[in-house]
């Protein structure tokens, strides 16, 4: 049996977080009634001129910097010609020979858990197509289609990797790292289920050791990490079986059907793409000087890879804890904000991943929606550290803060959680317990040190658990030894 | 640079044009003449000429990212041959 090696390249489309479309001033939010965010430019009416959205260029540069790309000094737009009703002009404005970013990379984990550098060939700017609503349940059973052009000309970046990935797991790891990086860079909403991040997979097999690439197929319509995993596995099996049977793989585009776990062919071979690209005469070239790149770079926050190194190397968090925090940008920001007021990363991580995550989970809210304030959490942790309240009370206070949004101090007072550290109050309690328990006291004085635990327990009980255990211990030992 | 009938048919298909047999012959002749004329460009030595990206001496023409009202839906759909529920209505295309 021939052993095959899998070769995978990925293409992503990410909608940029701009307020307006790429070449006109129509809004980009997609919850509107059909065809209400359109104008003569994005409808492709005759006699109009597109004008490039500066912010779209900046976000593309930002994505390029986040993905370690070179930013092109000169880029320009081209027309990609094809007829489909989701494309009002009969062509898509995109970038062909001179994209805005080239030669980037992202580091991911390979199947053995080692770092692997995946090269990014290019990032180019382009416009999105409209959406087709079909009259039937599928396009094949529909009598007609209903285009909605609200999404037409929403700015996109297309990110194309080199064929550096060799397994379904790696493809998924790359997709996750890319999503996270774009999320930190605040370039795109990257919601796969809503289509603001879309992924296509190119996959081919070749006998192990062979240099030339095999014939590839392209799978479209992957709208979750899970479907990337499943689609690659499916196509690996299909191509292996075909090659083992001596069949030839046909270069074609497949659509992933997530419900049935299969991929089917979209276009037959004779309709092979021939887009007759040519330069877009209505748009002038874009020149990006270094000072503009520097300006955009200032907007970039610390990116996930670096952030994780900081948590592990500088703060000594475990790899797992660091990943859990970094993989959720909202959690990561919360972590940093608490840390700003309370400089003990391990304690902050423990509370964040323990109690706070538990509360978020049970409330079924997204962490970005919660009313908990990082400086309040820092204050609460400080109170614990200083012995003003104990750990269990702190958990109760946190829950109350989480539910009501009240400040920790108010809750501590209201619920009487403050630990008794006041020496005179504690001394009274200690005296009372000593005189009520002559036998254990005598035992302790004769050297039975375990009697101390019993006496401590009695004092904690007498003070309703609010005594500061450390302070009680000191006072008790002092009283037993000296009186 | 002769353009064959099958090349004419291919380009017509991409452009979704239906041509008669006479038109195909006619286009093959005309397109060949256009391309033959363009062949003259090859006579010029362009080794030291930077590729033209645009004929206008302009660059970086941008708009700010500010929303402006577009077309009311009635106007947007005014020229549509057919419409339904605020959508354009088109034949299905597989």
Coordinates of N, CA, C and O in Angstrom, one line a residue, chain A residues 159-327:
Chain A
X159 N -6.4 36.0 2.8 CA -5.1 35.6 3.3 C -4.9 34.2 2.7 O -5.7 33.3 2.9
X160 N -3.7 34.1 2.0 CA -3.4 32.8 1.3 C -2.1 32.2 1.9 O -1.1 32.9 1.9
X161 N -2.2 31.0 2.4 CA -0.9 30.4 2.9 C -0.2 29.6 1.8 O -0.8 29.4 0.8
X162 N 1.0 29.3 2.1 CA 1.8 28.4 1.2 C 1.3 27.0 1.6 O 0.7 26.8 2.7
X163 N 1.5 26.0 0.8 CA 1.0 24.6 1.1 C 1.9 24.0 2.2 O 2.6 23.0 1.9
X164 N 2.0 24.5 3.4 CA 2.9 24.1 4.4 C 2.3 23.2 5.5 O 3.0 22.8 6.4
X165 N 1.0 23.0 5.3 CA 0.3 22.2 6.4 C 0.2 20.8 6.0 O -0.1 20.5 4.8
X166 N 0.3 19.9 6.9 CA 0.3 18.5 6.5 C -0.7 17.6 7.2 O -0.6 16.4 7.1
X167 N -1.6 18.2 8.0 CA -2.7 17.3 8.6 C -3.9 18.2 8.9 O -3.8 19.4 8.9
X168 N -5.0 17.5 9.1 CA -6.2 18.2 9.5 C -6.1 19.0 10.8 O -6.5 20.1 10.9
X169 N -5.3 18.4 11.7 CA -5.1 19.0 13.0 C -4.3 20.3 12.8 O -4.6 21.3 13.4
X170 N -3.3 20.2 12.0 CA -2.5 21.4 11.7 C -3.3 22.5 11.1 O -3.2 23.7 11.4
X171 N -4.2 22.1 10.1 CA -5.0 23.1 9.5 C -5.9 23.8 10.5 O -6.1 25.0 10.4
X172 N -6.4 23.0 11.4 CA -7.3 23.6 12.4 C -6.5 24.5 13.4 O -6.9 25.6 13.7
X173 N -5.3 24.0 13.8 CA -4.5 24.9 14.6 C -4.1 26.2 14.0 O -4.1 27.3 14.6
X174 N -3.9 26.2 12.7 CA -3.5 27.4 11.9 C -4.8 28.3 11.9 O -4.7 29.5 12.2
X175 N -5.9 27.7 11.6 CA -7.1 28.5 11.6 C -7.4 29.2 12.9 O -7.8 30.4 13.0
X176 N -7.2 28.5 14.0 CA -7.5 29.0 15.3 C -6.5 30.1 15.6 O -6.8 31.2 16.2
X177 N -5.2 29.9 15.3 CA -4.2 30.9 15.6 C -4.4 32.2 14.7 O -4.3 33.3 15.2
X178 N -4.8 32.0 13.5 CA -5.1 33.1 12.6 C -6.3 33.9 13.2 O -6.2 35.2 13.2
X179 N -7.3 33.2 13.5 CA -8.5 33.9 14.1 C -8.2 34.7 15.3 O -8.5 35.9 15.4
X180 N -7.4 34.1 16.2 CA -7.0 34.8 17.4 C -6.2 36.0 17.1 O -6.4 37.1 17.8
X181 N -5.2 35.9 16.2 CA -4.4 37.0 15.9 C -5.2 38.1 15.3 O -5.0 39.3 15.7
X182 N -6.1 37.8 14.4 CA -6.9 38.9 13.8 C -7.8 39.5 14.8 O -8.1 40.7 14.8
X183 N -8.2 38.7 15.8 CA -9.1 39.2 16.9 C -8.3 40.2 17.8 O -8.8 41.2 18.1
X184 N -7.1 39.8 18.2 CA -6.3 40.7 19.0 C -6.0 42.0 18.2 O -6.0 43.1 18.8
X185 N -5.7 41.8 16.9 CA -5.4 43.0 16.1 C -6.6 43.9 15.8 O -6.5 45.0 15.3
X186 N -7.8 43.4 16.2 CA -9.1 44.1 16.0 C -9.2 44.5 14.5 O -9.7 45.6 14.2
X187 N -8.9 43.6 13.6 CA -9.0 43.8 12.2 C -10.4 43.4 11.7 O -10.9 44.0 10.8
X188 N -10.9 42.3 12.3 CA -12.1 41.7 11.8 C -12.9 41.1 13.0 O -12.3 40.8 14.1
X189 N -14.2 40.9 12.9 CA -15.0 40.3 13.9 C -14.7 38.8 14.0 O -15.0 38.2 15.0
X190 N -14.2 38.2 12.9 CA -13.8 36.8 12.8 C -14.8 35.9 13.4 O -14.5 34.9 14.1
X191 N -16.1 36.1 13.0 CA -17.1 35.1 13.5 C -17.4 34.2 12.3 O -18.1 34.5 11.4
X192 N -16.9 33.0 12.5 CA -17.0 32.0 11.4 C -18.5 31.7 11.1 O -18.9 31.5 10.0
X193 N -19.3 31.6 12.2 CA -20.6 31.1 12.0 C -21.5 32.2 11.3 O -22.5 32.0 10.7
X194 N -21.0 33.5 11.4 CA -21.7 34.6 10.8 C -21.1 34.9 9.4 O -21.5 35.8 8.7
X195 N -20.0 34.3 9.1 CA -19.4 34.5 7.8 C -18.4 35.6 7.7 O -17.9 36.0 6.6
X196 N -18.1 36.3 8.9 CA -17.1 37.4 8.8 C -15.7 36.8 8.7 O -14.7 37.5 8.5
X197 N -15.5 35.5 9.0 CA -14.3 34.8 8.7 C -14.6 33.5 7.9 O -15.4 32.7 8.5
X198 N -14.1 33.3 6.7 CA -14.5 32.1 5.9 C -13.2 31.4 5.5 O -12.2 32.1 5.3
X199 N -13.2 30.1 5.4 CA -12.0 29.3 5.1 C -12.3 28.4 4.0 O -13.3 27.7 3.9
X200 N -11.3 28.4 3.0 CA -11.3 27.4 2.0 C -10.0 26.6 2.1 O -9.0 27.1 2.5
X201 N -10.1 25.3 1.9 CA -9.0 24.4 2.0 C -8.6 23.8 0.7 O -9.4 23.3 -0.1
X202 N -7.3 23.9 0.3 CA -6.7 23.2 -0.8 C -6.0 22.0 -0.4 O -5.1 22.1 0.5
X203 N -6.3 20.9 -0.9 CA -5.7 19.7 -0.4 C -5.3 18.7 -1.6 O -6.0 18.5 -2.5
X204 N -4.1 18.2 -1.4 CA -3.6 17.2 -2.4 C -2.8 16.1 -1.7 O -2.3 16.4 -0.6
X205 N -2.7 15.0 -2.3 CA -1.8 13.9 -1.7 C -0.7 13.6 -2.7 O -0.8 13.8 -3.9
X206 N 0.4 13.2 -2.1 CA 1.5 12.7 -3.0 C 2.2 11.5 -2.3 O 2.2 11.5 -1.0
X207 N 2.7 10.5 -3.1 CA 3.4 9.4 -2.4 C 4.5 10.0 -1.6 O 5.2 10.9 -2.0
X208 N 4.7 9.4 -0.4 CA 5.7 9.8 0.5 C 7.1 9.9 -0.2 O 7.4 9.0 -0.9
X209 N 7.7 11.0 -0.1 CA 9.1 11.1 -0.7 C 9.0 11.8 -2.1 O 10.0 12.3 -2.6
X210 N 7.8 11.9 -2.7 CA 7.7 12.5 -4.0 C 7.8 14.0 -3.8 O 7.3 14.6 -2.9
X211 N 8.5 14.6 -4.8 CA 8.7 16.1 -4.7 C 7.5 16.9 -5.3 O 7.1 17.8 -4.7
X212 N 7.1 16.5 -6.5 CA 6.0 17.2 -7.1 C 4.7 17.1 -6.3 O 4.4 16.0 -5.8
X213 N 3.9 18.1 -6.4 CA 2.6 18.1 -5.7 C 1.6 17.3 -6.5 O 1.7 17.3 -7.8
X214 N 0.7 16.6 -5.8 CA -0.4 16.0 -6.5 C -1.4 16.9 -7.0 O -1.3 18.1 -6.8
X215 N -2.4 16.4 -7.7 CA -3.5 17.3 -8.1 C -4.4 17.6 -6.9 O -4.7 16.8 -6.1
X216 N -4.7 18.9 -6.8 CA -5.4 19.4 -5.6 C -6.9 19.6 -5.9 O -7.3 19.8 -7.0
X217 N -7.7 19.5 -4.8 CA -9.1 20.0 -4.8 C -9.2 21.1 -3.8 O -8.4 21.2 -2.9
X218 N -10.2 21.9 -4.1 CA -10.5 23.0 -3.1 C -11.9 22.8 -2.5 O -12.8 22.5 -3.2
X219 N -11.9 22.9 -1.2 CA -13.2 22.7 -0.5 C -13.6 24.0 0.1 O -12.9 24.7 0.8
X220 N -14.8 24.4 -0.3 CA -15.3 25.7 0.2 C -16.4 25.5 1.2 O -16.8 24.4 1.5
X221 N -16.9 26.6 1.8 CA -18.0 26.6 2.7 C -17.7 25.9 4.1 O -18.5 25.2 4.6
X222 N -16.5 26.2 4.6 CA -16.2 25.7 5.9 C -16.4 26.8 7.0 O -15.6 27.7 7.0
X223 N -17.4 26.6 7.8 CA -17.7 27.7 8.7 C -17.6 27.4 10.2 O -18.1 28.0 11.0
X224 N -16.7 26.4 10.4 CA -16.3 26.2 11.8 C -15.0 25.4 11.8 O -14.6 24.9 10.8
X225 N -14.3 25.5 13.0 CA -13.0 24.7 13.1 C -13.3 23.2 12.9 O -12.5 22.5 12.3
X226 N -14.4 22.8 13.4 CA -14.7 21.4 13.4 C -14.9 21.0 11.9 O -14.5 19.9 11.5
X227 N -15.6 21.8 11.1 CA -15.8 21.4 9.7 C -14.5 21.4 8.9 O -14.4 20.7 8.0
X228 N -13.5 22.2 9.3 CA -12.2 22.2 8.7 C -11.6 20.8 9.0 O -11.1 20.1 8.0
X229 N -11.6 20.4 10.2 CA -11.1 19.1 10.6 C -11.8 17.9 9.8 O -11.1 17.1 9.2
X230 N -13.1 18.0 9.8 CA -13.9 16.9 9.2 C -13.7 16.9 7.7 O -13.5 15.8 7.1
X231 N -13.7 18.1 7.1 CA -13.6 18.1 5.6 C -12.2 17.6 5.1 O -12.1 16.9 4.1
X232 N -11.1 18.0 5.9 CA -9.8 17.6 5.5 C -9.7 16.0 5.6 O -9.2 15.3 4.7
X233 N -10.2 15.5 6.7 CA -10.2 14.1 6.9 C -11.0 13.4 5.8 O -10.5 12.3 5.3
X234 N -12.1 13.9 5.5 CA -13.0 13.3 4.4 C -12.2 13.3 3.1 O -12.2 12.3 2.4
X235 N -11.6 14.4 2.7 CA -11.0 14.5 1.4 C -9.7 13.7 1.4 O -9.4 13.1 0.4
X236 N -9.0 13.6 2.5 CA -7.8 12.7 2.6 C -8.2 11.2 2.3 O -7.6 10.6 1.5
X237 N -9.3 10.8 2.9 CA -9.8 9.4 2.7 C -10.2 9.2 1.3 O -9.8 8.3 0.6
X238 N -11.0 10.2 0.7 CA -11.5 10.1 -0.6 C -10.3 10.0 -1.6 O -10.3 9.1 -2.5
X239 N -9.4 10.9 -1.5 CA -8.3 10.9 -2.4 C -7.4 9.7 -2.3 O -6.9 9.2 -3.3
X240 N -7.2 9.2 -1.0 CA -6.4 8.0 -0.8 C -7.0 6.8 -1.6 O -6.4 6.1 -2.3
X241 N -8.3 6.7 -1.4 CA -9.0 5.6 -2.0 C -9.0 5.7 -3.5 O -8.7 4.7 -4.2
X242 N -9.2 6.9 -4.0 CA -9.1 7.1 -5.5 C -7.7 6.7 -6.0 O -7.6 6.0 -7.0
X243 N -6.7 7.2 -5.4 CA -5.3 6.9 -5.9 C -5.0 5.5 -5.8 O -4.4 4.9 -6.7
X244 N -5.4 4.8 -4.6 CA -5.2 3.4 -4.5 C -5.9 2.6 -5.6 O -5.4 1.5 -6.0
X245 N -7.0 3.1 -6.1 CA -7.7 2.4 -7.1 C -7.2 2.7 -8.5 O -7.8 2.4 -9.5
X246 N -6.1 3.5 -8.5 CA -5.5 3.9 -9.8 C -6.3 5.0 -10.5 O -6.1 5.2 -11.7
X247 N -7.2 5.7 -9.8 CA -7.9 6.8 -10.5 C -7.1 8.0 -10.5 O -6.2 8.2 -9.7
X248 N -7.5 9.0 -11.4 CA -6.8 10.3 -11.3 C -7.7 11.2 -10.6 O -8.9 11.2 -10.6
X249 N -7.0 12.1 -9.8 CA -7.8 13.1 -9.1 C -8.1 14.3 -10.1 O -7.2 14.7 -10.8
X250 N -9.3 14.7 -10.1 CA -9.6 15.9 -11.0 C -9.5 17.1 -10.1 O -10.1 17.2 -9.0
X251 N -8.9 18.1 -10.7 CA -8.8 19.4 -10.0 C -10.2 20.1 -10.1 O -10.7 20.3 -11.2
X252 N -10.8 20.2 -8.9 CA -12.2 20.8 -8.9 C -12.4 21.5 -7.6 O -11.7 21.4 -6.6
X253 N -13.6 22.2 -7.6 CA -14.0 22.9 -6.3 C -15.1 22.1 -5.7 O -16.1 21.8 -6.4
X254 N -15.0 21.8 -4.4 CA -16.0 21.1 -3.7 C -16.7 21.9 -2.7 O -16.1 22.8 -2.1
X255 N -18.0 21.7 -2.5 CA -18.7 22.4 -1.4 C -18.8 21.4 -0.2 O -19.3 20.3 -0.4
X256 N -18.5 21.8 1.0 CA -18.6 21.0 2.1 C -20.1 21.0 2.6 O -20.7 22.1 2.8
X257 N -20.6 19.8 2.8 CA -22.0 19.7 3.4 C -21.8 19.2 4.8 O -21.6 18.0 5.1
X258 N -21.9 20.1 5.8 CA -21.6 19.8 7.1 C -22.6 18.8 7.7 O -22.3 18.0 8.6
X259 N -23.9 18.9 7.3 CA -25.0 18.1 7.8 C -24.7 16.6 7.5 O -24.9 15.7 8.3
X260 N -24.2 16.4 6.3 CA -24.0 15.0 5.9 C -22.6 14.5 5.9 O -22.3 13.4 5.7
X261 N -21.7 15.5 6.2 CA -20.3 15.1 6.3 C -19.7 14.7 5.0 O -18.8 13.8 4.9
X262 N -20.1 15.3 3.9 CA -19.6 15.0 2.6 C -19.3 16.3 1.8 O -19.8 17.4 2.2
X263 N -18.5 16.1 0.8 CA -18.2 17.3 -0.1 C -18.7 16.9 -1.5 O -18.5 15.8 -1.9
X264 N -19.3 17.9 -2.2 CA -19.8 17.6 -3.6 C -19.2 18.6 -4.5 O -18.9 19.8 -4.1
X265 N -19.1 18.2 -5.8 CA -18.5 19.1 -6.8 C -19.4 20.2 -7.1 O -20.6 20.1 -7.3
X266 N -18.8 21.4 -7.2 CA -19.6 22.6 -7.5 C -19.6 22.9 -9.0 O -20.6 23.3 -9.6
X267 N -18.4 22.8 -9.6 CA -18.3 23.2 -11.0 C -17.7 22.0 -11.8 O -16.7 21.4 -11.3
X268 N -18.1 21.8 -13.0 CA -17.5 20.7 -13.7 C -16.2 21.3 -14.4 O -16.0 22.5 -14.4
X269 N -15.4 20.4 -14.9 CA -14.1 20.8 -15.3 C -14.1 21.8 -16.5 O -13.3 22.7 -16.6
X270 N -15.1 21.6 -17.4 CA -15.1 22.4 -18.6 C -15.4 23.9 -18.3 O -15.2 24.8 -19.1
X271 N -16.0 24.1 -17.1 CA -16.2 25.5 -16.7 C -15.1 26.1 -15.9 O -15.2 27.0 -15.0
X272 N -13.9 25.5 -16.1 CA -12.7 26.0 -15.4 C -12.6 27.5 -15.4 O -13.0 28.2 -16.3
X273 N -12.1 28.1 -14.3 CA -12.1 29.5 -14.1 C -11.2 30.2 -15.2 O -10.1 29.7 -15.5
X274 N -11.7 31.2 -15.7 CA -10.8 32.0 -16.6 C -11.3 33.5 -16.4 O -12.3 33.9 -17.0
X275 N -10.7 34.1 -15.4 CA -11.3 35.4 -15.0 C -10.8 36.6 -15.8 O -11.3 37.7 -15.5
X276 N -9.9 36.4 -16.7 CA -9.5 37.6 -17.5 C -9.2 38.8 -16.7 O -9.8 39.9 -16.9
X277 N -8.4 38.6 -15.7 CA -8.0 39.8 -14.8 C -7.4 40.9 -15.7 O -6.7 40.7 -16.6
X278 N -7.8 42.1 -15.3 CA -7.1 43.3 -15.9 C -7.1 44.4 -14.9 O -7.9 44.4 -14.0
X279 N -6.2 45.4 -15.0 CA -6.1 46.4 -14.0 C -7.4 47.2 -14.0 O -8.0 47.5 -15.0
X280 N -7.8 47.6 -12.7 CA -9.0 48.4 -12.5 C -8.7 49.8 -12.8 O -7.9 50.5 -12.1
X281 N -9.2 50.3 -14.0 CA -8.8 51.7 -14.4 C -9.4 52.8 -13.5 O -8.9 53.9 -13.5
X282 N -10.5 52.5 -12.7 CA -11.2 53.5 -11.9 C -10.5 53.8 -10.6 O -10.9 54.7 -9.9
X283 N -9.5 53.0 -10.2 CA -8.8 53.2 -9.0 C -7.3 53.4 -9.2 O -6.7 52.7 -10.0
X284 N -6.7 54.4 -8.5 CA -5.3 54.6 -8.7 C -4.5 53.8 -7.7 O -5.0 53.3 -6.8
X285 N -3.2 53.7 -8.0 CA -2.4 52.8 -7.1 C -2.3 53.4 -5.7 O -2.5 54.5 -5.4
X286 N -2.0 52.5 -4.8 CA -1.8 52.8 -3.4 C -0.3 52.7 -3.1 O 0.3 51.7 -3.3
X287 N 0.2 53.8 -2.5 CA 1.6 53.8 -2.1 C 1.6 53.9 -0.6 O 1.0 54.8 0.0
X288 N 2.3 53.0 0.0 CA 2.4 53.0 1.5 C 3.8 53.3 1.9 O 4.7 52.5 1.6
X289 N 4.1 54.4 2.5 CA 5.4 54.8 3.0 C 5.6 54.2 4.4 O 4.6 54.0 5.1
X290 N 6.8 54.2 4.8 CA 7.2 53.6 6.1 C 6.5 54.3 7.3 O 6.0 53.7 8.2
X291 N 6.4 55.7 7.2 CA 5.7 56.4 8.3 C 4.3 56.0 8.5 O 3.8 56.0 9.7
X292 N 3.6 55.7 7.4 CA 2.2 55.2 7.6 C 2.2 53.8 8.3 O 1.4 53.6 9.1
X293 N 3.1 52.9 7.8 CA 3.2 51.6 8.5 C 3.5 51.8 10.0 O 2.9 51.1 10.8
X294 N 4.4 52.7 10.3 CA 4.7 52.9 11.8 C 3.5 53.4 12.5 O 3.3 53.0 13.7
X295 N 2.7 54.3 11.9 CA 1.5 54.8 12.5 C 0.5 53.6 12.8 O 0.0 53.5 13.9
X296 N 0.3 52.8 11.8 CA -0.6 51.6 12.0 C 0.0 50.7 13.1 O -0.8 50.1 13.9
X297 N 1.3 50.5 13.1 CA 1.9 49.5 14.0 C 1.6 49.9 15.5 O 1.5 49.1 16.3
X298 N 1.4 51.3 15.7 CA 1.1 51.7 17.0 C -0.2 51.2 17.5 O -0.4 51.2 18.7
X299 N -1.1 50.9 16.6 CA -2.4 50.4 17.0 C -2.4 49.0 17.4 O -3.4 48.5 18.0
X300 N -1.3 48.3 17.1 CA -1.3 46.8 17.4 C -1.0 46.5 18.8 O -0.1 47.0 19.4
X301 N -1.9 45.7 19.5 CA -1.6 45.3 20.8 C -0.6 44.2 20.9 O -0.1 43.7 19.8
X302 N -0.3 43.7 22.1 CA 0.6 42.5 22.2 C -0.2 41.3 21.6 O -1.3 41.1 21.9
X303 N 0.5 40.6 20.7 CA -0.2 39.5 20.0 C -0.1 38.2 20.8 O 0.7 38.0 21.6
X304 N -1.0 37.2 20.4 CA -1.2 36.1 21.3 C 0.1 35.3 21.6 O 0.3 34.9 22.7
X305 N 0.9 35.1 20.6 CA 2.1 34.3 20.8 C 3.0 35.0 21.9 O 3.4 34.3 22.8
X306 N 3.3 36.3 21.7 CA 4.1 37.0 22.7 C 3.5 37.0 24.0 O 4.1 36.9 25.1
X307 N 2.2 37.2 24.1 CA 1.4 37.3 25.3 C 1.5 36.0 26.1 O 1.7 36.0 27.3
X308 N 1.5 34.9 25.4 CA 1.6 33.6 26.0 C 3.0 33.4 26.6 O 3.2 32.9 27.7
X309 N 4.0 33.8 25.9 CA 5.4 33.7 26.4 C 5.5 34.5 27.7 O 6.1 34.1 28.6
X310 N 4.9 35.7 27.7 CA 5.0 36.6 28.9 C 4.4 35.9 30.1 O 4.9 35.9 31.2
X311 N 3.2 35.2 29.9 CA 2.5 34.6 31.0 C 3.3 33.4 31.5 O 3.3 33.1 32.7
X312 N 3.9 32.6 30.6 CA 4.7 31.4 31.0 C 6.0 31.8 31.5 O 6.4 31.4 32.6
X313 N 6.8 32.6 30.7 CA 8.2 32.8 31.1 C 8.3 33.9 32.2 O 9.1 33.7 33.1
X314 N 7.6 34.9 32.1 CA 7.7 36.0 33.1 C 6.9 35.7 34.4 O 7.4 36.0 35.5
X315 N 5.7 35.2 34.2 CA 4.8 35.0 35.4 C 4.8 33.6 35.9 O 4.3 33.4 37.0
X316 N 5.4 32.7 35.2 CA 5.5 31.3 35.7 C 4.2 30.6 35.7 O 4.0 29.6 36.4
X317 N 3.2 31.0 34.8 CA 2.0 30.3 34.7 C 2.2 29.0 33.9 O 3.2 28.9 33.2
X318 N 1.4 28.0 34.2 CA 1.5 26.7 33.4 C 1.1 27.0 31.9 O 0.4 28.0 31.6
X319 N 1.6 26.2 31.0 CA 1.3 26.3 29.6 C -0.2 26.3 29.4 O -0.8 27.1 28.6
X320 N -0.9 25.4 30.1 CA -2.3 25.2 30.0 C -3.1 26.5 30.4 O -3.9 27.0 29.7
X321 N -2.7 27.0 31.6 CA -3.4 28.2 32.1 C -3.1 29.4 31.2 O -4.0 30.2 30.9
X322 N -1.9 29.5 30.8 CA -1.5 30.6 29.9 C -2.4 30.6 28.6 O -2.9 31.6 28.1
X323 N -2.5 29.4 28.0 CA -3.2 29.2 26.8 C -4.7 29.5 27.0 O -5.3 30.2 26.2
X324 N -5.3 29.1 28.1 CA -6.7 29.3 28.4 C -6.9 30.8 28.5 O -8.0 31.3 28.0
X325 N -6.0 31.5 29.1 CA -6.2 33.0 29.2 C -6.0 33.7 27.9 O -6.9 34.4 27.4
X326 N -4.9 33.3 27.2 CA -4.6 34.0 25.9 C -5.6 33.7 24.8 O -5.9 34.5 24.0
X327 N -6.2 32.5 24.8 CA -7.1 32.1 23.8 C -8.4 32.8 23.8 O -9.2 32.7 22.9

